[in-house]
Amino acid sequence: MPQNATPAGGDAAPADTVIAFEGAEKRFPSKEGAPVTALKGLDLSVASGEMVAIVGQTGCGKSTAFNLLLGLYEPTSGRVTVAGCNPYAQFQDLKGRIAVVFQDDRLLPWRTAEQNVALGLEYQGLGKSERLEIARTWLGRLGLEGRESAYPHQLSGGMRQRVGIARCFALNPDIILCDESFSRLDELTAERLRGEFVNLVKDEGKTGVFITHSIEEALSIGDRVVVFRAPGHVAAEFTIPAGLESAELGSYRQRIREAMATAP
Ligand SMILES: Nc1ncnc2c1ncn2[C@@H]1O[C@H](COP(=O)(O)OP(=O)(O)OP(=O)(O)O)[C@@H](O)[C@H]1O
């Protein structure tokens, strides 16, 4: 168990907590003098198997929170833990346990679809035949059977994002982080892919955090929708029951909109 597995304040987090921000604050130096406060008193925990959508207006701190989870920054104060580890100090311990689906597909153009999916497995030390078999299985699950040998430029944007998702699941991570993953796709493709993605996350028992500007996307993806407001803190949270009628969905939509808009 890593040294920082027990949260600050001495209270043990619930046993199934996978991600925790505890009083997390992040300030950036600025040329103008006063530092920019991107996160202030951020408290948020995500349980194992949960899919949390974080929504908020531009500049409210979503990307900063995301980057803290990826261990790209250290919080200025407070604490961030992922699977019991400090993602900044224990970056190596989390290798292979977190996978990210970015806004752009980030595929290597000189590699075929299956070679792109197999890349992370190569870094994990798997043999060629095993990694290609896993890559083909995941491409098949993402509806890309027959496209294994295609290069990224031969695929549509939706297909490329499917390859990116296959690459993510092929690593068999515990945690999947998504940053505006479907925002560059047309509405219908994005809608279809969102549904498939959520089913995969659930079927595979992963824990997910999905960052988005879109209330609709947050509602269709999250078991829980967390509304951020600047400077980066949780303004409101909504647990979204499955199978809501459209009138009930409309009520959640309105409440989320109000929470995003209200002045701090
Ligand atoms: N590296 C940095 N240096 C200085 N200021 C930063 C840095 N990164 C973020 N900020 C500032 O922190 C605040 C939060 O930014 P952040 O990018 O986290 O918001 P966001 O909610 O992700 O915005 P968007 O939705 O537009 O991507 C903003 O005021 C931003 O200008």
PDB file of C-alpha atoms and ligand atoms in Angstrom:
ATOM      1  CA  MET A   1       0.000   0.000   0.000  1.00  0.00           C
ATOM      2  CA  PRO A   2       1.526   3.361  -0.988  1.00  0.00           C
ATOM      3  CA  GLN A   3       2.315   5.780   1.839  1.00  0.00           C
ATOM      4  CA  ASN A   4      -0.344   8.275   0.845  1.00  0.00           C
ATOM      5  CA  ALA A   5      -3.209   5.774   0.574  1.00  0.00           C
ATOM      6  CA  THR A   6      -4.941   7.208   3.667  1.00  0.00           C
ATOM      7  CA  PRO A   7      -6.660  10.502   2.925  1.00  0.00           C
ATOM      8  CA  ALA A   8      -5.751  13.747   4.641  1.00  0.00           C
ATOM      9  CA  GLY A   9      -7.585  14.459   7.855  1.00  0.00           C
ATOM     10  CA  GLY A  10      -7.286  10.867   9.041  1.00  0.00           C
ATOM     11  CA  ASP A  11     -10.736   9.752   7.797  1.00  0.00           C
ATOM     12  CA  ALA A  12     -10.396   6.678   5.645  1.00  0.00           C
ATOM     13  CA  ALA A  13     -12.027   7.097   2.246  1.00  0.00           C
ATOM     14  CA  PRO A  14     -14.677   4.485   1.391  1.00  0.00           C
ATOM     15  CA  ALA A  15     -12.937   1.249   0.456  1.00  0.00           C
ATOM     16  CA  ASP A  16     -14.135   1.407  -3.129  1.00  0.00           C
ATOM     17  CA  THR A  17     -12.830   4.935  -3.804  1.00  0.00           C
ATOM     18  CA  VAL A  18     -10.599   4.863  -6.884  1.00  0.00           C
ATOM     19  CA  ILE A  19     -10.112   8.585  -7.469  1.00  0.00           C
ATOM     20  CA  ALA A  20     -10.085  11.284  -4.809  1.00  0.00           C
ATOM     21  CA  PHE A  21      -9.473  15.016  -4.812  1.00  0.00           C
ATOM     22  CA  GLU A  22      -9.267  16.272  -1.260  1.00  0.00           C
ATOM     23  CA  GLY A  23      -9.143  20.020  -0.832  1.00  0.00           C
ATOM     24  CA  ALA A  24      -7.094  20.133  -4.026  1.00  0.00           C
ATOM     25  CA  GLU A  25      -5.818  23.510  -5.046  1.00  0.00           C
ATOM     26  CA  LYS A  26      -3.764  24.392  -8.109  1.00  0.00           C
ATOM     27  CA  ARG A  27      -2.264  27.798  -8.770  1.00  0.00           C
ATOM     28  CA  PHE A  28      -0.220  28.707 -11.809  1.00  0.00           C
ATOM     29  CA  PRO A  29       2.285  31.541 -11.902  1.00  0.00           C
ATOM     30  CA  SER A  30       1.316  34.328 -14.275  1.00  0.00           C
ATOM     31  CA  LYS A  31       3.367  37.009 -16.030  1.00  0.00           C
ATOM     32  CA  GLU A  32       0.941  39.666 -14.774  1.00  0.00           C
ATOM     33  CA  GLY A  33       1.963  39.027 -11.169  1.00  0.00           C
ATOM     34  CA  ALA A  34      -0.844  37.406  -9.189  1.00  0.00           C
ATOM     35  CA  PRO A  35      -0.972  33.636  -9.708  1.00  0.00           C
ATOM     36  CA  VAL A  36      -3.982  32.114 -11.497  1.00  0.00           C
ATOM     37  CA  THR A  37      -6.057  29.846  -9.280  1.00  0.00           C
ATOM     38  CA  ALA A  38      -7.312  27.020 -11.506  1.00  0.00           C
ATOM     39  CA  LEU A  39      -8.604  24.755  -8.708  1.00  0.00           C
ATOM     40  CA  LYS A  40      -9.658  25.817  -5.246  1.00  0.00           C
ATOM     41  CA  GLY A  41     -10.904  23.430  -2.563  1.00  0.00           C
ATOM     42  CA  LEU A  42     -11.775  20.666  -4.979  1.00  0.00           C
ATOM     43  CA  ASP A  43     -13.353  17.694  -3.179  1.00  0.00           C
ATOM     44  CA  LEU A  44     -14.489  14.856  -5.373  1.00  0.00           C
ATOM     45  CA  SER A  45     -14.335  11.098  -5.146  1.00  0.00           C
ATOM     46  CA  VAL A  46     -15.117   8.463  -7.731  1.00  0.00           C
ATOM     47  CA  ALA A  47     -15.990   4.908  -6.725  1.00  0.00           C
ATOM     48  CA  SER A  48     -14.886   1.758  -8.485  1.00  0.00           C
ATOM     49  CA  GLY A  49     -17.119   1.010 -11.482  1.00  0.00           C
ATOM     50  CA  GLU A  50     -18.588   4.497 -11.541  1.00  0.00           C
ATOM     51  CA  MET A  51     -18.742   6.692 -14.632  1.00  0.00           C
ATOM     52  CA  VAL A  52     -18.543  10.352 -13.652  1.00  0.00           C
ATOM     53  CA  ALA A  53     -19.059  13.139 -16.156  1.00  0.00           C
ATOM     54  CA  ILE A  54     -17.498  16.487 -15.263  1.00  0.00           C
ATOM     55  CA  VAL A  55     -19.169  19.423 -16.949  1.00  0.00           C
ATOM     56  CA  GLY A  56     -18.508  23.127 -16.659  1.00  0.00           C
ATOM     57  CA  GLN A  57     -17.971  26.332 -18.534  1.00  0.00           C
ATOM     58  CA  THR A  58     -14.686  27.125 -20.197  1.00  0.00           C
ATOM     59  CA  GLY A  59     -11.932  28.010 -17.733  1.00  0.00           C
ATOM     60  CA  CYS A  60     -13.584  26.352 -14.719  1.00  0.00           C
ATOM     61  CA  GLY A  61     -10.651  23.967 -14.175  1.00  0.00           C
ATOM     62  CA  LYS A  62     -11.704  20.715 -15.877  1.00  0.00           C
ATOM     63  CA  SER A  63      -8.432  20.206 -17.765  1.00  0.00           C
ATOM     64  CA  THR A  64      -6.376  21.122 -14.720  1.00  0.00           C
ATOM     65  CA  ALA A  65      -8.191  18.442 -12.681  1.00  0.00           C
ATOM     66  CA  PHE A  66      -7.660  15.980 -15.538  1.00  0.00           C
ATOM     67  CA  ASN A  67      -3.950  16.765 -15.727  1.00  0.00           C
ATOM     68  CA  LEU A  68      -3.617  16.260 -11.972  1.00  0.00           C
ATOM     69  CA  LEU A  69      -5.111  12.776 -12.387  1.00  0.00           C
ATOM     70  CA  LEU A  70      -2.579  12.055 -15.118  1.00  0.00           C
ATOM     71  CA  GLY A  71       0.251  13.137 -12.829  1.00  0.00           C
ATOM     72  CA  LEU A  72       1.298  15.978 -15.126  1.00  0.00           C
ATOM     73  CA  TYR A  73       1.184  18.486 -12.262  1.00  0.00           C
ATOM     74  CA  GLU A  74       1.370  18.388  -8.515  1.00  0.00           C
ATOM     75  CA  PRO A  75      -1.421  20.123  -6.567  1.00  0.00           C
ATOM     76  CA  THR A  76      -0.260  23.357  -4.921  1.00  0.00           C
ATOM     77  CA  SER A  77      -2.033  22.116  -1.792  1.00  0.00           C
ATOM     78  CA  GLY A  78      -4.477  19.381  -0.866  1.00  0.00           C
ATOM     79  CA  ARG A  79      -4.254  15.867  -2.200  1.00  0.00           C
ATOM     80  CA  VAL A  80      -5.046  13.831  -5.295  1.00  0.00           C
ATOM     81  CA  THR A  81      -5.055  10.026  -5.213  1.00  0.00           C
ATOM     82  CA  VAL A  82      -5.649   7.512  -7.988  1.00  0.00           C
ATOM     83  CA  ALA A  83      -5.914   3.845  -7.028  1.00  0.00           C
ATOM     84  CA  GLY A  84      -4.268   4.731  -3.710  1.00  0.00           C
ATOM     85  CA  CYS A  85      -1.282   6.364  -5.428  1.00  0.00           C
ATOM     86  CA  ASN A  86      -0.096   9.928  -5.767  1.00  0.00           C
ATOM     87  CA  PRO A  87      -0.223  10.224  -9.580  1.00  0.00           C
ATOM     88  CA  TYR A  88       2.596  12.788  -9.676  1.00  0.00           C
ATOM     89  CA  ALA A  89       5.036  11.064  -7.344  1.00  0.00           C
ATOM     90  CA  GLN A  90       4.047   7.492  -8.190  1.00  0.00           C
ATOM     91  CA  PHE A  91       3.615   7.878 -11.920  1.00  0.00           C
ATOM     92  CA  GLN A  92       5.341   4.541 -12.606  1.00  0.00           C
ATOM     93  CA  ASP A  93       3.028   2.612 -10.259  1.00  0.00           C
ATOM     94  CA  LEU A  94       0.013   3.731 -12.281  1.00  0.00           C
ATOM     95  CA  LYS A  95       1.468   2.775 -15.647  1.00  0.00           C
ATOM     96  CA  GLY A  96      -0.970   0.514 -17.467  1.00  0.00           C
ATOM     97  CA  ARG A  97      -3.727   1.157 -14.912  1.00  0.00           C
ATOM     98  CA  ILE A  98      -4.989   4.368 -16.526  1.00  0.00           C
ATOM     99  CA  ALA A  99      -5.809   4.878 -20.185  1.00  0.00           C
ATOM    100  CA  VAL A 100      -6.938   8.064 -21.888  1.00  0.00           C
ATOM    101  CA  VAL A 101      -9.245   8.722 -24.823  1.00  0.00           C
ATOM    102  CA  PHE A 102      -8.356  12.201 -26.096  1.00  0.00           C
ATOM    103  CA  GLN A 103     -10.340  14.627 -28.225  1.00  0.00           C
ATOM    104  CA  ASP A 104      -8.173  13.815 -31.236  1.00  0.00           C
ATOM    105  CA  ASP A 105      -7.356  10.185 -31.947  1.00  0.00           C
ATOM    106  CA  ARG A 106      -3.553  10.564 -31.589  1.00  0.00           C
ATOM    107  CA  LEU A 107      -2.909   7.571 -33.873  1.00  0.00           C
ATOM    108  CA  LEU A 108       0.502   7.120 -35.457  1.00  0.00           C
ATOM    109  CA  PRO A 109      -0.060   7.713 -39.191  1.00  0.00           C
ATOM    110  CA  TRP A 110       2.609   5.236 -40.288  1.00  0.00           C
ATOM    111  CA  ARG A 111       1.046   2.387 -38.324  1.00  0.00           C
ATOM    112  CA  THR A 112      -2.021   0.355 -39.328  1.00  0.00           C
ATOM    113  CA  ALA A 113      -5.083   0.227 -37.080  1.00  0.00           C
ATOM    114  CA  GLU A 114      -3.975  -3.026 -35.456  1.00  0.00           C
ATOM    115  CA  GLN A 115      -0.400  -1.799 -35.048  1.00  0.00           C
ATOM    116  CA  ASN A 116      -1.705   1.348 -33.347  1.00  0.00           C
ATOM    117  CA  VAL A 117      -3.852  -0.676 -30.953  1.00  0.00           C
ATOM    118  CA  ALA A 118      -0.972  -3.063 -30.262  1.00  0.00           C
ATOM    119  CA  LEU A 119       1.514  -0.286 -29.501  1.00  0.00           C
ATOM    120  CA  GLY A 120       0.785   0.029 -25.780  1.00  0.00           C
ATOM    121  CA  LEU A 121       0.911  -3.746 -25.446  1.00  0.00           C
ATOM    122  CA  GLU A 122       4.343  -3.706 -27.040  1.00  0.00           C
ATOM    123  CA  TYR A 123       5.467  -1.302 -24.298  1.00  0.00           C
ATOM    124  CA  GLN A 124       3.985  -3.732 -21.757  1.00  0.00           C
ATOM    125  CA  GLY A 125       6.295  -6.410 -23.159  1.00  0.00           C
ATOM    126  CA  LEU A 126       3.733  -8.712 -24.812  1.00  0.00           C
ATOM    127  CA  GLY A 127       4.910 -10.871 -27.711  1.00  0.00           C
ATOM    128  CA  LYS A 128       3.925  -9.940 -31.254  1.00  0.00           C
ATOM    129  CA  SER A 129       1.318 -12.634 -31.891  1.00  0.00           C
ATOM    130  CA  GLU A 130      -0.368 -12.069 -28.523  1.00  0.00           C
ATOM    131  CA  ARG A 131      -0.551  -8.301 -28.900  1.00  0.00           C
ATOM    132  CA  LEU A 132      -1.890  -8.529 -32.440  1.00  0.00           C
ATOM    133  CA  GLU A 133      -4.525 -11.023 -31.333  1.00  0.00           C
ATOM    134  CA  ILE A 134      -5.666  -8.679 -28.542  1.00  0.00           C
ATOM    135  CA  ALA A 135      -5.629  -5.728 -30.961  1.00  0.00           C
ATOM    136  CA  ARG A 136      -7.768  -7.596 -33.511  1.00  0.00           C
ATOM    137  CA  THR A 137     -10.226  -8.697 -30.824  1.00  0.00           C
ATOM    138  CA  TRP A 138     -10.703  -5.105 -29.661  1.00  0.00           C
ATOM    139  CA  LEU A 139     -10.966  -3.721 -33.174  1.00  0.00           C
ATOM    140  CA  GLY A 140     -13.667  -6.346 -33.777  1.00  0.00           C
ATOM    141  CA  ARG A 141     -15.535  -5.286 -30.637  1.00  0.00           C
ATOM    142  CA  LEU A 142     -15.417  -1.695 -31.872  1.00  0.00           C
ATOM    143  CA  GLY A 143     -16.957  -2.745 -35.203  1.00  0.00           C
ATOM    144  CA  LEU A 144     -13.730  -2.487 -37.213  1.00  0.00           C
ATOM    145  CA  GLU A 145     -13.372  -6.078 -38.354  1.00  0.00           C
ATOM    146  CA  GLY A 146     -11.843  -6.027 -41.836  1.00  0.00           C
ATOM    147  CA  ARG A 147     -10.140  -2.661 -41.190  1.00  0.00           C
ATOM    148  CA  GLU A 148      -7.212  -3.993 -39.181  1.00  0.00           C
ATOM    149  CA  SER A 149      -4.695  -3.228 -41.938  1.00  0.00           C
ATOM    150  CA  ALA A 150      -6.022   0.231 -42.758  1.00  0.00           C
ATOM    151  CA  TYR A 151      -3.853   3.276 -42.040  1.00  0.00           C
ATOM    152  CA  PRO A 152      -5.415   6.205 -40.134  1.00  0.00           C
ATOM    153  CA  HIS A 153      -5.770   8.322 -43.309  1.00  0.00           C
ATOM    154  CA  GLN A 154      -7.901   5.542 -44.840  1.00  0.00           C
ATOM    155  CA  LEU A 155     -10.404   5.707 -41.959  1.00  0.00           C
ATOM    156  CA  SER A 156     -13.177   8.197 -41.139  1.00  0.00           C
ATOM    157  CA  GLY A 157     -12.940  10.376 -38.013  1.00  0.00           C
ATOM    158  CA  GLY A 158     -15.421   8.106 -36.229  1.00  0.00           C
ATOM    159  CA  MET A 159     -13.435   5.005 -37.181  1.00  0.00           C
ATOM    160  CA  ARG A 160     -10.201   6.591 -36.009  1.00  0.00           C
ATOM    161  CA  GLN A 161     -11.776   7.397 -32.670  1.00  0.00           C
ATOM    162  CA  ARG A 162     -12.947   3.757 -32.497  1.00  0.00           C
ATOM    163  CA  VAL A 163      -9.321   2.682 -33.007  1.00  0.00           C
ATOM    164  CA  GLY A 164      -8.362   5.045 -30.149  1.00  0.00           C
ATOM    165  CA  ILE A 165     -10.975   3.450 -27.902  1.00  0.00           C
ATOM    166  CA  ALA A 166      -9.819  -0.058 -28.898  1.00  0.00           C
ATOM    167  CA  ARG A 167      -6.250   0.970 -28.038  1.00  0.00           C
ATOM    168  CA  CYS A 168      -7.437   2.157 -24.642  1.00  0.00           C
ATOM    169  CA  PHE A 169      -9.390  -1.035 -23.756  1.00  0.00           C
ATOM    170  CA  ALA A 170      -6.671  -3.323 -25.148  1.00  0.00           C
ATOM    171  CA  LEU A 171      -4.421  -2.148 -22.305  1.00  0.00           C
ATOM    172  CA  ASN A 172      -6.996  -3.486 -19.834  1.00  0.00           C
ATOM    173  CA  PRO A 173      -6.693  -0.431 -17.538  1.00  0.00           C
ATOM    174  CA  ASP A 174      -8.719  -0.060 -14.335  1.00  0.00           C
ATOM    175  CA  ILE A 175      -9.471   3.591 -15.054  1.00  0.00           C
ATOM    176  CA  ILE A 176     -10.435   5.307 -18.278  1.00  0.00           C
ATOM    177  CA  LEU A 177     -10.144   9.091 -18.555  1.00  0.00           C
ATOM    178  CA  CYS A 178     -11.810  10.913 -21.429  1.00  0.00           C
ATOM    179  CA  ASP A 179     -11.242  14.501 -22.471  1.00  0.00           C
ATOM    180  CA  GLU A 180     -13.954  15.744 -24.847  1.00  0.00           C
ATOM    181  CA  SER A 181     -13.499  12.409 -26.620  1.00  0.00           C
ATOM    182  CA  PHE A 182     -16.366  12.705 -29.094  1.00  0.00           C
ATOM    183  CA  SER A 183     -16.533  16.462 -29.551  1.00  0.00           C
ATOM    184  CA  ARG A 184     -14.956  16.417 -33.014  1.00  0.00           C
ATOM    185  CA  LEU A 185     -17.444  13.933 -34.443  1.00  0.00           C
ATOM    186  CA  ASP A 186     -20.772  14.706 -36.074  1.00  0.00           C
ATOM    187  CA  GLU A 187     -23.735  14.494 -33.731  1.00  0.00           C
ATOM    188  CA  LEU A 188     -25.081  11.121 -34.882  1.00  0.00           C
ATOM    189  CA  THR A 189     -21.677   9.399 -34.895  1.00  0.00           C
ATOM    190  CA  ALA A 190     -20.898  10.874 -31.474  1.00  0.00           C
ATOM    191  CA  GLU A 191     -24.241   9.679 -30.095  1.00  0.00           C
ATOM    192  CA  ARG A 192     -23.721   6.127 -31.368  1.00  0.00           C
ATOM    193  CA  LEU A 193     -20.146   5.965 -30.126  1.00  0.00           C
ATOM    194  CA  ARG A 194     -21.070   7.352 -26.700  1.00  0.00           C
ATOM    195  CA  GLY A 195     -23.641   4.594 -26.220  1.00  0.00           C
ATOM    196  CA  GLU A 196     -21.197   1.880 -27.283  1.00  0.00           C
ATOM    197  CA  PHE A 197     -18.456   3.367 -25.138  1.00  0.00           C
ATOM    198  CA  VAL A 198     -20.606   3.465 -21.990  1.00  0.00           C
ATOM    199  CA  ASN A 199     -21.662  -0.162 -22.563  1.00  0.00           C
ATOM    200  CA  LEU A 200     -18.037  -1.234 -22.905  1.00  0.00           C
ATOM    201  CA  VAL A 201     -17.020   0.622 -19.745  1.00  0.00           C
ATOM    202  CA  LYS A 202     -19.853  -1.069 -17.827  1.00  0.00           C
ATOM    203  CA  ASP A 203     -19.343  -4.537 -19.335  1.00  0.00           C
ATOM    204  CA  GLU A 204     -15.632  -4.417 -18.557  1.00  0.00           C
ATOM    205  CA  GLY A 205     -16.152  -3.060 -15.029  1.00  0.00           C
ATOM    206  CA  LYS A 206     -13.971   0.016 -15.581  1.00  0.00           C
ATOM    207  CA  THR A 207     -14.051   3.278 -13.656  1.00  0.00           C
ATOM    208  CA  GLY A 208     -14.417   6.323 -15.861  1.00  0.00           C
ATOM    209  CA  VAL A 209     -14.093  10.094 -15.727  1.00  0.00           C
ATOM    210  CA  PHE A 210     -15.388  11.985 -18.724  1.00  0.00           C
ATOM    211  CA  ILE A 211     -14.756  15.703 -19.187  1.00  0.00           C
ATOM    212  CA  THR A 212     -17.121  17.634 -21.395  1.00  0.00           C
ATOM    213  CA  HIS A 213     -18.587  21.073 -22.141  1.00  0.00           C
ATOM    214  CA  SER A 214     -21.847  19.479 -23.189  1.00  0.00           C
ATOM    215  CA  ILE A 215     -24.725  18.964 -20.765  1.00  0.00           C
ATOM    216  CA  GLU A 216     -26.296  16.472 -23.195  1.00  0.00           C
ATOM    217  CA  GLU A 217     -23.109  14.444 -23.364  1.00  0.00           C
ATOM    218  CA  ALA A 218     -22.684  14.521 -19.586  1.00  0.00           C
ATOM    219  CA  LEU A 219     -26.254  13.287 -19.141  1.00  0.00           C
ATOM    220  CA  SER A 220     -25.873  10.472 -21.631  1.00  0.00           C
ATOM    221  CA  ILE A 221     -22.562   9.253 -20.222  1.00  0.00           C
ATOM    222  CA  GLY A 222     -22.485   9.839 -16.474  1.00  0.00           C
ATOM    223  CA  ASP A 223     -23.970   7.760 -13.679  1.00  0.00           C
ATOM    224  CA  ARG A 224     -23.189  10.987 -11.894  1.00  0.00           C
ATOM    225  CA  VAL A 225     -22.805  14.447 -13.366  1.00  0.00           C
ATOM    226  CA  VAL A 226     -20.477  16.761 -11.451  1.00  0.00           C
ATOM    227  CA  VAL A 227     -20.735  20.466 -12.225  1.00  0.00           C
ATOM    228  CA  PHE A 228     -17.513  22.463 -11.902  1.00  0.00           C
ATOM    229  CA  ARG A 229     -17.451  26.195 -11.416  1.00  0.00           C
ATOM    230  CA  ALA A 230     -14.468  28.532 -11.441  1.00  0.00           C
ATOM    231  CA  PRO A 231     -12.168  28.522  -9.650  1.00  0.00           C
ATOM    232  CA  GLY A 232     -12.218  24.722  -9.995  1.00  0.00           C
ATOM    233  CA  HIS A 233     -14.574  23.393  -7.378  1.00  0.00           C
ATOM    234  CA  VAL A 234     -17.708  21.264  -7.346  1.00  0.00           C
ATOM    235  CA  ALA A 235     -20.791  23.473  -7.556  1.00  0.00           C
ATOM    236  CA  ALA A 236     -23.312  20.628  -7.682  1.00  0.00           C
ATOM    237  CA  GLU A 237     -23.598  16.886  -8.305  1.00  0.00           C
ATOM    238  CA  PHE A 238     -26.456  14.899  -9.758  1.00  0.00           C
ATOM    239  CA  THR A 239     -26.867  11.128  -9.664  1.00  0.00           C
ATOM    240  CA  ILE A 240     -28.596  10.201 -12.899  1.00  0.00           C
ATOM    241  CA  PRO A 241     -30.976   7.235 -12.635  1.00  0.00           C
ATOM    242  CA  ALA A 242     -30.942   4.881 -15.626  1.00  0.00           C
ATOM    243  CA  GLY A 243     -33.820   4.911 -18.111  1.00  0.00           C
ATOM    244  CA  LEU A 244     -35.190   8.397 -17.405  1.00  0.00           C
ATOM    245  CA  GLU A 245     -38.218   9.620 -19.338  1.00  0.00           C
ATOM    246  CA  SER A 246     -37.631  12.715 -21.419  1.00  0.00           C
ATOM    247  CA  ALA A 247     -39.506  15.011 -19.001  1.00  0.00           C
ATOM    248  CA  GLU A 248     -37.288  13.881 -16.121  1.00  0.00           C
ATOM    249  CA  LEU A 249     -34.181  14.237 -18.281  1.00  0.00           C
ATOM    250  CA  GLY A 250     -35.323  17.750 -19.103  1.00  0.00           C
ATOM    251  CA  SER A 251     -35.510  18.559 -15.402  1.00  0.00           C
ATOM    252  CA  TYR A 252     -31.912  17.323 -14.841  1.00  0.00           C
ATOM    253  CA  ARG A 253     -30.796  19.279 -17.922  1.00  0.00           C
ATOM    254  CA  GLN A 254     -32.291  22.464 -16.477  1.00  0.00           C
ATOM    255  CA  ARG A 255     -30.802  21.946 -13.012  1.00  0.00           C
ATOM    256  CA  ILE A 256     -27.339  21.263 -14.444  1.00  0.00           C
ATOM    257  CA  ARG A 257     -27.600  24.366 -16.634  1.00  0.00           C
ATOM    258  CA  GLU A 258     -28.524  26.486 -13.606  1.00  0.00           C
ATOM    259  CA  ALA A 259     -25.663  25.037 -11.546  1.00  0.00           C
ATOM    260  CA  MET A 260     -23.192  25.820 -14.351  1.00  0.00           C
ATOM    261  CA  ALA A 261     -24.441  29.351 -14.768  1.00  0.00           C
ATOM    262  CA  THR A 262     -24.949  30.563 -11.218  1.00  0.00           C
ATOM    263  CA  ALA A 263     -22.301  33.004 -10.017  1.00  0.00           C
ATOM    264  CA  PRO A 264     -19.984  31.544  -7.335  1.00  0.00           C
TER     265      PRO A 264
HETATM  266  N1  LIG B   1      -0.436  26.157 -17.407  1.00  0.00           N
HETATM  267  C1  LIG B   1      -1.201  27.189 -17.041  1.00  0.00           C
HETATM  268  N2  LIG B   1      -0.652  28.386 -16.733  1.00  0.00           N
HETATM  269  C2  LIG B   1      -1.403  29.430 -16.339  1.00  0.00           C
HETATM  270  N3  LIG B   1      -2.750  29.385 -16.221  1.00  0.00           N
HETATM  271  C3  LIG B   1      -3.358  28.219 -16.517  1.00  0.00           C
HETATM  272  C4  LIG B   1      -2.631  27.065 -16.944  1.00  0.00           C
HETATM  273  N4  LIG B   1      -3.510  26.051 -17.172  1.00  0.00           N
HETATM  274  C5  LIG B   1      -4.726  26.553 -16.903  1.00  0.00           C
HETATM  275  N5  LIG B   1      -4.642  27.838 -16.502  1.00  0.00           N
HETATM  276  C6  LIG B   1      -5.755  28.717 -16.092  1.00  0.00           C
HETATM  277  O1  LIG B   1      -6.506  27.988 -15.128  1.00  0.00           O
HETATM  278  C7  LIG B   1      -7.900  28.191 -15.323  1.00  0.00           C
HETATM  279  C8  LIG B   1      -8.567  26.861 -15.555  1.00  0.00           C
HETATM  280  O2  LIG B   1      -8.131  26.343 -16.821  1.00  0.00           O
HETATM  281  P1  LIG B   1      -8.550  24.911 -17.373  1.00  0.00           P
HETATM  282  O3  LIG B   1      -7.863  24.749 -18.690  1.00  0.00           O
HETATM  283  O4  LIG B   1      -8.295  23.887 -16.342  1.00  0.00           O
HETATM  284  O5  LIG B   1     -10.122  25.094 -17.581  1.00  0.00           O
HETATM  285  P2  LIG B   1     -11.127  24.214 -18.446  1.00  0.00           P
HETATM  286  O6  LIG B   1     -12.383  24.120 -17.669  1.00  0.00           O
HETATM  287  O7  LIG B   1     -10.477  22.939 -18.847  1.00  0.00           O
HETATM  288  O8  LIG B   1     -11.339  25.127 -19.730  1.00  0.00           O
HETATM  289  P3  LIG B   1     -11.748  24.668 -21.209  1.00  0.00           P
HETATM  290  O9  LIG B   1     -13.102  24.054 -21.084  1.00  0.00           O
HETATM  291  O10 LIG B   1     -11.752  25.949 -21.974  1.00  0.00           O
HETATM  292  O11 LIG B   1     -10.701  23.706 -21.691  1.00  0.00           O
HETATM  293  C9  LIG B   1      -8.033  29.161 -16.487  1.00  0.00           C
HETATM  294  O12 LIG B   1      -8.136  30.468 -15.955  1.00  0.00           O
HETATM  295  C10 LIG B   1      -6.726  28.990 -17.219  1.00  0.00           C
HETATM  296  O13 LIG B   1      -6.387  30.159 -17.925  1.00  0.00           O
END
